[in-house]
């Protein structure tokens, strides 16, 4: 498996220059941008070609991306922009062995259609396993930025178990809550993968005092969801992170509506199925998913399968889960509402109902049947905190107090998952999550009521890119009731970085100094290690 080149991709340099201009930071003619923006690297070719059209319309204003890499394939994404687009546009794409595109590995033509927001999902195949490629698009006289992507190692490649896999997890990037310094940090890390674990957009409108504003109010229609994605994807630092490495993505609730469950919205809206279908379509249109998972056009209640697996050589199997589409509605909601609540277990017997599932029973079986018993690691990419988190003493009369939207609201579902891991002695289970806007490191147990019970898996739940967290003193007050949680910090924004090899997993908790500043420093505030065959994190 080849390592990424040292050069910063041209698209990242161009994106940072555009960001300076948009931020009002002047760059004098002939002068260099600050080193933290350019990474000490000069562009190797012009970002755009001369346009053949008579008017200057940027056609790739939402950037480019890649995702879902296999050993011989990858998905390349873009979406055309401009108000004068025809119904159907031919888009050329190229994939090269080098950034200068002197050695072309694959090329093709995709048709971007208005019905799918002129999005492009090219799927080059027959590629070499375990190597880096560069890609770009061209249409209507305009050429996109260059992105860097890679294939996974082959299933029998020794390098798949010997060369480290470097990846990040991130979630909850509310646009109006802050700037994306965390994404700048990700783009500069030269990672193999980025795992985005939910809340890519926020559907709600912005408050008047927001740092930067969402357009319009709450998104409900297809056009409104498309506009919301466009707002996010025009951010140059997010574009740079997408262009730096392939992504794997799963959604949570805000891609549709806060706290939805299956086909039920929190307010029991009669048109929720149609709203969800519009949201799912916009999600597919704006992210590098293959055509095979495209939702059915114009069908209220249409689904989209995001559940899947990726094998990374002989090193790891990554399981991608969906905890929204198939779940049972939340237990014990507030009167007259659906969605989440915080309840005492004593007052809500449904929390323990074995028939209720966060994943749906079919997805539970799919996961149980797909554990890899040969590779040293099983990484579970899902949306929220899996470890039990009680706000009161579980040994008291309340029997603990729990938030019903997460795994604590579906206790039997969690018990089946972790009990199966313990029973089959599944190696190297590491659960990755987001949603709770906190950096959390936890030991996972098949029986949380017995603190002395063996740890069967390890959890790293990353904080938000920008979205606000709850007061830290509230988190601290609950720590005595959750001895299996080693760290929980809600007052930090950022992501987590991972380096994985056959023997150990190294984790860095990255934290943004000031979320209101796009140029903010990003630092490592804690580090942990997990040894293969020994569940549980140890502070480094």
Coordinates of C-alpha atoms in Angstrom, one line a residue:
X1 CA 0.0 0.0 0.0
X2 CA 1.5 3.3 -1.1
X3 CA 1.6 6.2 1.3
X4 CA 0.1 9.6 0.2
X5 CA 2.6 12.1 -1.4
X6 CA 4.0 14.9 0.6
X7 CA 2.6 17.6 -1.7
X8 CA -0.5 19.4 -0.7
X9 CA -3.1 18.9 -3.4
X10 CA -3.6 21.8 -5.8
X11 CA -7.3 21.9 -5.0
X12 CA -6.6 22.5 -1.3
X13 CA -4.2 25.4 -2.1
X14 CA -6.8 27.0 -4.4
X15 CA -9.6 26.5 -1.9
X16 CA -7.5 28.2 0.8
X17 CA -6.7 31.1 -1.5
X18 CA -10.5 31.5 -2.2
X19 CA -11.2 31.3 1.5
X20 CA -8.8 34.2 2.1
X21 CA -10.6 36.3 -0.4
X22 CA -14.0 35.4 0.9
X23 CA -12.8 36.2 4.4
X24 CA -11.6 39.6 3.4
X25 CA -7.9 38.6 3.9
X26 CA -6.0 40.3 1.1
X27 CA -3.2 38.6 -0.8
X28 CA -0.9 41.1 -2.5
X29 CA 0.1 40.4 -6.1
X30 CA 3.2 38.2 -6.1
X31 CA 3.0 37.5 -2.4
X32 CA 2.5 34.1 -0.8
X33 CA -0.4 33.2 1.5
X34 CA 0.4 32.3 5.1
X35 CA 2.2 28.9 5.5
X36 CA -0.7 27.3 7.4
X37 CA -2.9 27.9 4.4
X38 CA -0.6 26.7 1.6
X39 CA 1.3 24.0 3.4
X40 CA 4.5 25.3 2.0
X41 CA 3.6 24.0 -1.5
X42 CA 3.2 25.8 -4.8
X43 CA 0.5 24.9 -7.4
X44 CA 1.7 22.5 -10.1
X45 CA -0.9 23.4 -12.7
X46 CA -3.7 25.9 -13.3
X47 CA -6.8 25.1 -11.4
X48 CA -9.1 26.0 -14.3
X49 CA -8.8 26.0 -18.0
X50 CA -9.8 28.9 -20.2
X51 CA -13.6 28.6 -20.6
X52 CA -15.0 28.0 -24.1
X53 CA -18.3 29.8 -23.1
X54 CA -18.7 33.5 -23.7
X55 CA -19.7 34.1 -20.1
X56 CA -17.7 33.4 -16.9
X57 CA -19.9 30.8 -15.0
X58 CA -18.2 28.5 -12.5
X59 CA -19.5 25.0 -13.1
X60 CA -17.9 23.3 -10.1
X61 CA -18.6 25.7 -7.4
X62 CA -19.6 23.0 -4.9
X63 CA -16.3 21.3 -5.1
X64 CA -15.5 17.6 -5.8
X65 CA -15.3 14.5 -3.6
X66 CA -14.6 10.8 -3.7
X67 CA -15.8 7.9 -1.5
X68 CA -16.6 4.3 -1.0
X69 CA -13.3 3.0 -2.1
X70 CA -12.8 -0.7 -2.9
X71 CA -9.7 -2.5 -3.9
X72 CA -10.3 -1.9 -7.6
X73 CA -12.9 0.9 -7.6
X74 CA -13.9 4.3 -6.1
X75 CA -16.8 6.8 -6.5
X76 CA -16.0 10.3 -7.9
X77 CA -18.5 13.0 -7.2
X78 CA -19.3 16.6 -8.3
X79 CA -22.4 18.7 -9.0
X80 CA -22.6 21.2 -11.8
X81 CA -23.7 24.8 -10.9
X82 CA -24.9 27.8 -12.8
X83 CA -28.4 29.1 -13.6
X84 CA -28.3 28.3 -17.3
X85 CA -27.7 24.5 -17.2
X86 CA -29.4 22.4 -19.9
X87 CA -31.6 19.4 -18.8
X88 CA -28.7 17.0 -19.6
X89 CA -25.0 17.8 -19.6
X90 CA -22.1 15.5 -20.6
X91 CA -19.3 15.7 -17.9
X92 CA -15.9 14.3 -18.6
X93 CA -13.9 12.8 -15.8
X94 CA -10.3 11.7 -15.6
X95 CA -8.4 9.6 -13.0
X96 CA -4.6 9.7 -13.1
X97 CA -1.6 8.1 -11.5
X98 CA -0.1 11.6 -11.0
X99 CA -1.3 15.0 -10.1
X100 CA -0.1 16.5 -13.4
X101 CA -2.3 14.0 -15.3
X102 CA 0.5 12.7 -17.4
X103 CA -0.4 9.0 -16.8
X104 CA -4.2 8.5 -17.1
X105 CA -5.5 5.5 -15.3
X106 CA -9.2 5.8 -16.4
X107 CA -11.5 8.3 -18.0
X108 CA -15.1 8.5 -19.0
X109 CA -18.2 10.6 -19.6
X110 CA -21.2 10.9 -17.2
X111 CA -24.5 12.6 -18.0
X112 CA -25.6 15.1 -15.3
X113 CA -29.4 15.4 -15.3
X114 CA -31.5 18.2 -13.9
X115 CA -33.7 15.5 -12.2
X116 CA -30.8 14.7 -9.9
X117 CA -29.5 18.3 -9.4
X118 CA -26.9 17.8 -12.2
X119 CA -24.9 15.6 -9.8
X120 CA -22.2 13.3 -11.1
X121 CA -21.4 9.9 -9.5
X122 CA -18.6 8.4 -11.7
X123 CA -17.5 4.9 -10.8
X124 CA -14.1 4.0 -12.3
X125 CA -13.2 0.3 -11.9
X126 CA -10.4 -2.0 -12.7
X127 CA -8.0 0.1 -10.6
X128 CA -4.9 -1.1 -8.8
X129 CA -5.4 -2.0 -5.2
X130 CA -3.8 0.1 -2.4
X131 CA -2.6 3.1 -4.3
X132 CA -3.3 6.8 -4.7
X133 CA -4.9 8.5 -7.7
X134 CA -5.8 12.1 -8.7
X135 CA -9.1 13.0 -10.4
X136 CA -10.9 16.0 -12.0
X137 CA -14.0 16.8 -14.1
X138 CA -14.6 19.0 -17.1
X139 CA -17.9 20.4 -18.6
X140 CA -19.2 23.4 -20.4
X141 CA -15.8 24.8 -20.9
X142 CA -14.9 24.7 -17.2
X143 CA -12.5 22.3 -15.3
X144 CA -12.8 21.4 -11.7
X145 CA -10.2 21.4 -9.0
X146 CA -8.1 18.3 -8.6
X147 CA -8.9 15.8 -5.9
X148 CA -6.8 13.0 -4.4
X149 CA -8.3 9.6 -3.7
X150 CA -7.2 6.0 -3.2
X151 CA -8.2 2.4 -3.4
X152 CA -8.3 0.0 -0.5
X153 CA -5.6 -2.8 -0.3
X154 CA -6.5 -6.1 -1.8
X155 CA -8.0 -8.7 0.6
X156 CA -4.8 -10.9 0.4
X157 CA -2.3 -8.0 0.4
X158 CA 0.2 -8.3 3.2
X159 CA 0.5 -4.5 3.2
X160 CA -3.1 -4.3 4.2
X161 CA -2.2 -5.6 7.6
X162 CA 1.3 -4.1 8.0
X163 CA 1.0 -0.5 6.7
X164 CA -1.0 1.7 9.1
X165 CA -4.5 3.0 8.1
X166 CA -4.8 6.7 9.0
X167 CA -8.3 8.0 9.2
X168 CA -10.5 10.6 10.9
X169 CA -14.0 10.6 12.3
X170 CA -16.1 13.7 12.3
X171 CA -19.8 14.7 12.7
X172 CA -22.2 17.6 13.4
X173 CA -20.9 20.4 11.2
X174 CA -23.7 23.0 11.8
X175 CA -22.8 25.8 9.4
X176 CA -24.3 28.6 11.4
X177 CA -22.5 27.6 14.6
X178 CA -19.0 28.2 13.6
X179 CA -16.2 28.0 11.0
X180 CA -14.5 24.8 9.7
X181 CA -11.0 25.1 11.1
X182 CA -11.3 21.4 12.0
X183 CA -11.8 20.5 8.3
X184 CA -8.6 22.5 7.5
X185 CA -6.8 20.3 10.0
X186 CA -8.2 17.1 8.4
X187 CA -7.2 18.3 4.9
X188 CA -3.6 18.8 6.1
X189 CA -3.3 15.3 7.8
X190 CA -2.8 13.3 4.6
X191 CA -5.3 10.6 5.7
X192 CA -6.3 7.4 3.9
X193 CA -10.0 7.8 4.8
X194 CA -12.5 10.2 6.4
X195 CA -15.5 8.7 8.2
X196 CA -18.4 11.2 8.5
X197 CA -20.8 10.0 11.1
X198 CA -23.9 12.1 10.8
X199 CA -25.5 15.6 10.7
X200 CA -23.8 16.7 7.5
X201 CA -26.4 19.5 7.3
X202 CA -28.8 21.0 9.8
X203 CA -32.4 21.3 8.5
X204 CA -33.5 24.1 10.8
X205 CA -33.3 27.8 10.2
X206 CA -30.7 30.1 11.8
X207 CA -31.1 32.2 14.9
X208 CA -30.7 36.0 14.3
X209 CA -27.5 36.0 16.3
X210 CA -25.9 33.0 14.4
X211 CA -22.2 33.4 13.4
X212 CA -23.2 32.8 9.7
X213 CA -26.6 32.2 8.4
X214 CA -28.5 29.3 6.8
X215 CA -30.5 30.5 3.9
X216 CA -34.3 30.6 4.5
X217 CA -36.1 28.7 7.3
X218 CA -36.3 25.0 7.9
X219 CA -35.7 22.8 4.9
X220 CA -38.7 20.7 4.0
X221 CA -38.8 20.4 0.2
X222 CA -36.3 19.0 -2.3
X223 CA -35.3 22.4 -3.5
X224 CA -34.8 23.6 0.1
X225 CA -32.6 20.6 1.0
X226 CA -30.6 21.1 -2.2
X227 CA -30.0 24.8 -1.3
X228 CA -28.9 23.8 2.2
X229 CA -26.4 21.4 0.9
X230 CA -25.1 24.0 -1.5
X231 CA -24.5 26.4 1.4
X232 CA -22.4 23.9 3.2
X233 CA -20.5 22.6 0.3
X234 CA -19.4 26.1 -0.9
X235 CA -17.3 26.3 2.2
X236 CA -13.7 26.1 1.0
X237 CA -12.3 24.3 4.0
X238 CA -15.0 21.6 3.7
X239 CA -14.1 21.3 0.0
X240 CA -10.5 20.9 0.9
X241 CA -11.2 18.0 3.3
X242 CA -13.3 16.3 0.6
X243 CA -10.6 16.7 -2.0
X244 CA -7.9 15.3 0.3
X245 CA -9.1 11.7 0.7
X246 CA -12.1 9.4 0.1
X247 CA -15.0 9.5 2.5
X248 CA -17.4 7.0 4.0
X249 CA -20.6 8.7 5.2
X250 CA -23.6 7.8 7.3
X251 CA -26.4 10.1 8.2
X252 CA -28.1 10.9 11.5
X253 CA -31.3 12.9 12.0
X254 CA -30.6 16.5 10.9
X255 CA -30.2 15.4 7.3
X256 CA -34.0 15.1 7.5
X257 CA -35.4 16.4 10.8
X258 CA -34.2 16.3 14.3
X259 CA -35.2 13.2 16.2
X260 CA -37.0 11.4 13.4
X261 CA -37.5 7.7 13.6
X262 CA -38.2 5.6 10.5
X263 CA -41.2 7.2 8.8
X264 CA -42.2 9.2 11.9
X265 CA -41.3 12.8 12.5
X266 CA -41.2 14.3 16.0
X267 CA -44.4 16.3 15.3
X268 CA -46.3 13.5 13.5
X269 CA -46.5 15.6 10.3
X270 CA -48.8 13.9 7.7
X271 CA -46.3 14.8 4.9
X272 CA -43.2 13.4 6.7
X273 CA -42.7 10.5 4.3
X274 CA -42.5 12.9 1.3
X275 CA -40.2 15.2 3.3
X276 CA -37.9 12.2 4.1
X277 CA -37.8 11.1 0.5
X278 CA -36.8 14.6 -0.6
X279 CA -34.1 14.7 2.1
X280 CA -32.7 11.3 1.1
X281 CA -32.6 12.3 -2.6
X282 CA -30.7 15.5 -1.7
X283 CA -28.3 13.5 0.5
X284 CA -27.5 11.1 -2.4
X285 CA -27.1 14.0 -4.8
X286 CA -24.5 15.8 -2.7
X287 CA -22.2 12.9 -1.5
X288 CA -20.0 10.3 -3.2
X289 CA -22.3 7.3 -3.1
X290 CA -22.5 4.8 -5.9
X291 CA -25.5 4.8 -8.3
X292 CA -26.6 1.5 -6.8
X293 CA -27.9 3.1 -3.6
X294 CA -29.7 6.0 -5.4
X295 CA -33.2 6.4 -3.9
X296 CA -36.3 6.0 -6.0
X297 CA -37.2 9.3 -7.6
X298 CA -40.5 10.8 -6.6
X299 CA -41.6 8.0 -4.2
X300 CA -42.8 9.2 -0.8
X301 CA -41.2 7.0 1.8
X302 CA -38.6 5.7 -0.6
X303 CA -35.6 4.4 1.2
X304 CA -31.8 4.6 0.6
X305 CA -29.5 1.9 1.9
X306 CA -26.4 3.4 3.6
X307 CA -25.6 0.2 5.5
X308 CA -22.5 -1.5 4.1
X309 CA -19.0 -2.8 4.7
X310 CA -15.5 -2.1 3.6
X311 CA -12.6 -4.5 4.0
X312 CA -9.2 -2.8 4.3
X313 CA -6.8 -5.4 3.2
X314 CA -6.0 -8.0 6.0
X315 CA -6.1 -5.3 8.6
X316 CA -9.8 -4.3 9.3
X317 CA -13.4 -4.6 8.4
X318 CA -15.4 -1.4 8.6
X319 CA -19.1 -1.8 9.3
X320 CA -21.4 1.2 8.3
X321 CA -24.7 1.3 10.2
X322 CA -27.9 3.2 9.9
X323 CA -29.6 4.1 13.2
X324 CA -32.5 6.2 11.7
X325 CA -34.2 4.5 8.9
X326 CA -35.2 1.3 10.5
X327 CA -35.5 2.1 14.2
X328 CA -38.5 1.9 16.5
X329 CA -39.9 5.2 17.6
X330 CA -38.3 6.6 20.8
X331 CA -39.7 5.3 24.1
X332 CA -41.8 7.4 26.5
X333 CA -41.8 10.7 24.5
X334 CA -43.2 14.0 25.8
X335 CA -47.0 14.2 25.8
X336 CA -48.3 14.9 22.3
X337 CA -44.9 14.6 20.7
X338 CA -42.6 12.1 19.2
X339 CA -38.8 12.2 19.4
X340 CA -36.5 12.1 22.3
X341 CA -37.0 12.6 26.0
X342 CA -34.9 12.1 29.2
X343 CA -36.6 9.6 31.5
X344 CA -36.0 7.5 34.6
X345 CA -35.9 3.8 33.8
X346 CA -38.3 3.2 36.7
X347 CA -40.9 5.3 34.9
X348 CA -40.3 3.9 31.4
X349 CA -40.5 0.1 31.1
X350 CA -40.3 0.4 27.3
X351 CA -36.6 1.2 27.6
X352 CA -36.1 -2.6 28.2
X353 CA -38.6 -3.9 25.7
X354 CA -36.7 -6.6 23.7
X355 CA -38.8 -6.0 20.6
X356 CA -37.6 -2.4 20.2
X357 CA -34.4 -1.9 18.1
X358 CA -32.3 1.0 17.2
X359 CA -31.0 -0.7 14.0
X360 CA -34.0 -2.8 13.1
X361 CA -33.9 -6.5 13.5
X362 CA -32.8 -7.2 9.9
X363 CA -29.8 -4.8 10.3
X364 CA -29.0 -6.3 13.6
X365 CA -28.8 -9.8 12.0
X366 CA -26.8 -8.4 9.1
X367 CA -24.2 -7.0 11.5
X368 CA -24.1 -10.2 13.6
X369 CA -23.6 -12.3 10.5
X370 CA -20.8 -10.1 9.2
X371 CA -18.3 -9.8 12.1
X372 CA -14.9 -10.6 10.8
X373 CA -13.2 -13.2 12.9
X374 CA -9.9 -13.3 10.9
X375 CA -8.8 -9.7 10.7
X376 CA -7.5 -8.1 13.9
X377 CA -10.0 -5.2 13.9
X378 CA -13.7 -4.6 13.4
X379 CA -14.5 -0.9 13.2
X380 CA -18.2 0.0 13.7
X381 CA -19.1 3.4 12.1
X382 CA -22.4 4.6 13.5
X383 CA -24.1 7.7 14.6
X384 CA -24.2 8.2 18.4
X385 CA -22.8 7.2 21.8
X386 CA -23.2 3.5 22.5
X387 CA -21.9 3.4 26.1
X388 CA -24.5 3.7 28.8
X389 CA -24.7 7.2 30.1
X390 CA -27.0 7.8 33.1
X391 CA -27.7 11.2 34.5
X392 CA -28.5 9.8 37.9
X393 CA -27.3 6.9 40.0
X394 CA -28.5 3.6 38.4
X395 CA -28.5 2.0 41.9
X396 CA -31.0 4.6 43.2
X397 CA -34.8 4.4 43.1
X398 CA -34.8 5.9 39.6
X399 CA -32.7 3.0 38.2
X400 CA -30.9 5.7 36.3
X401 CA -32.0 8.5 34.0
X402 CA -31.4 8.2 30.3
X403 CA -31.8 10.0 27.0
X404 CA -34.1 8.0 24.8
X405 CA -32.8 9.0 21.3
X406 CA -29.5 7.1 21.6
X407 CA -28.5 3.5 22.5
X408 CA -29.8 4.1 26.1
X409 CA -33.3 4.2 24.6
X410 CA -32.8 0.8 23.0
X411 CA -31.2 -1.3 25.8
X412 CA -32.1 -4.8 24.4
X413 CA -30.7 -3.8 21.0
X414 CA -27.4 -2.8 22.5
X415 CA -27.3 -5.9 24.7
X416 CA -27.8 -8.1 21.7
X417 CA -25.0 -6.4 19.8
X418 CA -22.4 -6.4 22.6
X419 CA -23.5 -9.8 23.9
X420 CA -22.9 -11.2 20.5
X421 CA -19.4 -9.7 20.4
X422 CA -18.6 -11.2 23.8
X423 CA -20.1 -14.6 22.9
X424 CA -18.2 -14.9 19.6
X425 CA -15.1 -13.2 20.9
X426 CA -15.1 -10.9 17.9
X427 CA -11.6 -9.4 17.6
X428 CA -10.8 -5.7 17.8
X429 CA -14.3 -4.2 18.0
X430 CA -14.0 -0.4 18.1
X431 CA -17.3 1.6 18.0
X432 CA -17.0 5.0 16.3
X433 CA -19.7 7.6 16.8
X434 CA -20.7 11.3 17.0
X435 CA -24.0 13.1 17.6
X436 CA -23.5 14.1 21.3
X437 CA -21.2 17.0 20.6
X438 CA -18.6 15.6 23.0
X439 CA -15.3 13.8 22.9
X440 CA -16.0 10.5 24.7
X441 CA -13.8 7.6 25.3
X442 CA -15.5 4.5 26.9
X443 CA -15.2 0.9 27.7
X444 CA -18.1 -1.1 26.3
X445 CA -19.5 -4.0 28.4
X446 CA -22.1 -6.7 27.7
X447 CA -23.6 -5.8 31.1
X448 CA -23.3 -2.2 32.3
X449 CA -25.1 -3.0 35.5
X450 CA -22.0 -4.9 36.6
X451 CA -19.0 -2.4 36.7
X452 CA -16.7 -5.4 37.2
X453 CA -17.9 -7.1 34.0
X454 CA -15.3 -7.6 31.3
X455 CA -14.8 -4.9 28.7
X456 CA -15.7 -6.4 25.3
X457 CA -15.2 -3.4 23.0
X458 CA -13.8 0.1 22.9
X459 CA -15.7 3.3 22.0
X460 CA -14.5 6.6 20.6
X461 CA -17.3 9.1 20.1
X462 CA -16.0 12.3 18.4
X463 CA -17.2 15.8 19.2
X464 CA -18.8 18.1 16.7
X465 CA -17.0 20.0 14.0
X466 CA -18.9 23.2 15.0
X467 CA -22.2 22.3 16.8
X468 CA -22.5 23.5 20.4
X469 CA -22.2 21.1 23.3
X470 CA -24.0 21.1 26.7
X471 CA -22.3 22.7 29.8
X472 CA -19.3 20.7 30.9
X473 CA -20.3 20.9 34.5
X474 CA -23.4 18.9 33.8
X475 CA -21.3 16.2 32.2
X476 CA -18.9 16.2 35.1
X477 CA -21.8 15.8 37.6
X478 CA -22.8 12.5 35.9
X479 CA -19.3 11.0 35.7
X480 CA -19.6 9.1 39.0
X481 CA -22.6 7.2 37.6
X482 CA -20.7 6.1 34.5
X483 CA -17.4 4.5 35.6
X484 CA -16.8 2.9 32.2
X485 CA -16.5 6.3 30.6
X486 CA -12.9 7.4 30.7
X487 CA -13.2 10.9 29.2
X488 CA -16.1 13.1 28.3
X489 CA -15.5 16.7 27.1
X490 CA -18.5 18.7 25.8
X491 CA -16.7 22.1 25.6
X492 CA -14.4 21.2 22.7
X493 CA -15.0 21.2 19.0
X494 CA -12.9 19.2 16.5
X495 CA -12.5 15.6 15.4
X496 CA -10.6 12.4 16.2
X497 CA -7.6 11.1 14.2
X498 CA -6.6 7.4 14.2
X499 CA -3.6 5.4 13.2
X500 CA -4.3 1.6 13.0
X501 CA -2.0 -1.3 12.4
X502 CA -2.2 -5.0 13.1
X503 CA -1.1 -4.5 16.7
X504 CA -2.5 -1.3 18.0
X505 CA -4.8 1.7 17.4
X506 CA -3.5 5.1 18.3
X507 CA -6.1 7.9 18.7
X508 CA -5.6 11.7 18.9
X509 CA -8.4 13.9 20.1
X510 CA -8.1 17.1 18.0
X511 CA -9.6 20.3 19.4
X512 CA -10.1 23.7 17.8
X513 CA -9.0 26.7 19.9
X514 CA -11.7 29.0 18.6
X515 CA -14.6 27.8 16.5
X516 CA -15.5 31.3 15.4
X517 CA -12.1 31.7 13.7
X518 CA -11.5 29.8 10.4
X519 CA -7.8 30.3 11.0
X520 CA -7.9 28.9 14.5
X521 CA -5.1 26.6 15.7
X522 CA -6.1 22.9 16.1
X523 CA -4.3 20.9 18.8
X524 CA -4.1 17.4 20.2
X525 CA -5.7 17.5 23.8
X526 CA -5.5 13.8 24.6
X527 CA -4.2 10.6 23.2
X528 CA -5.2 7.0 23.7
X529 CA -4.1 3.5 22.6
X530 CA -5.9 0.3 22.1
X531 CA -3.9 -2.9 21.8
X532 CA -5.1 -5.7 19.5
X533 CA -6.7 -8.5 21.5
X534 CA -7.2 -6.3 24.6
X535 CA -10.4 -4.3 24.5
X536 CA -10.4 -0.9 26.3
X537 CA -8.5 2.3 25.7
X538 CA -5.4 3.4 27.7
X539 CA -4.3 7.0 28.0
X540 CA -1.1 7.5 26.1

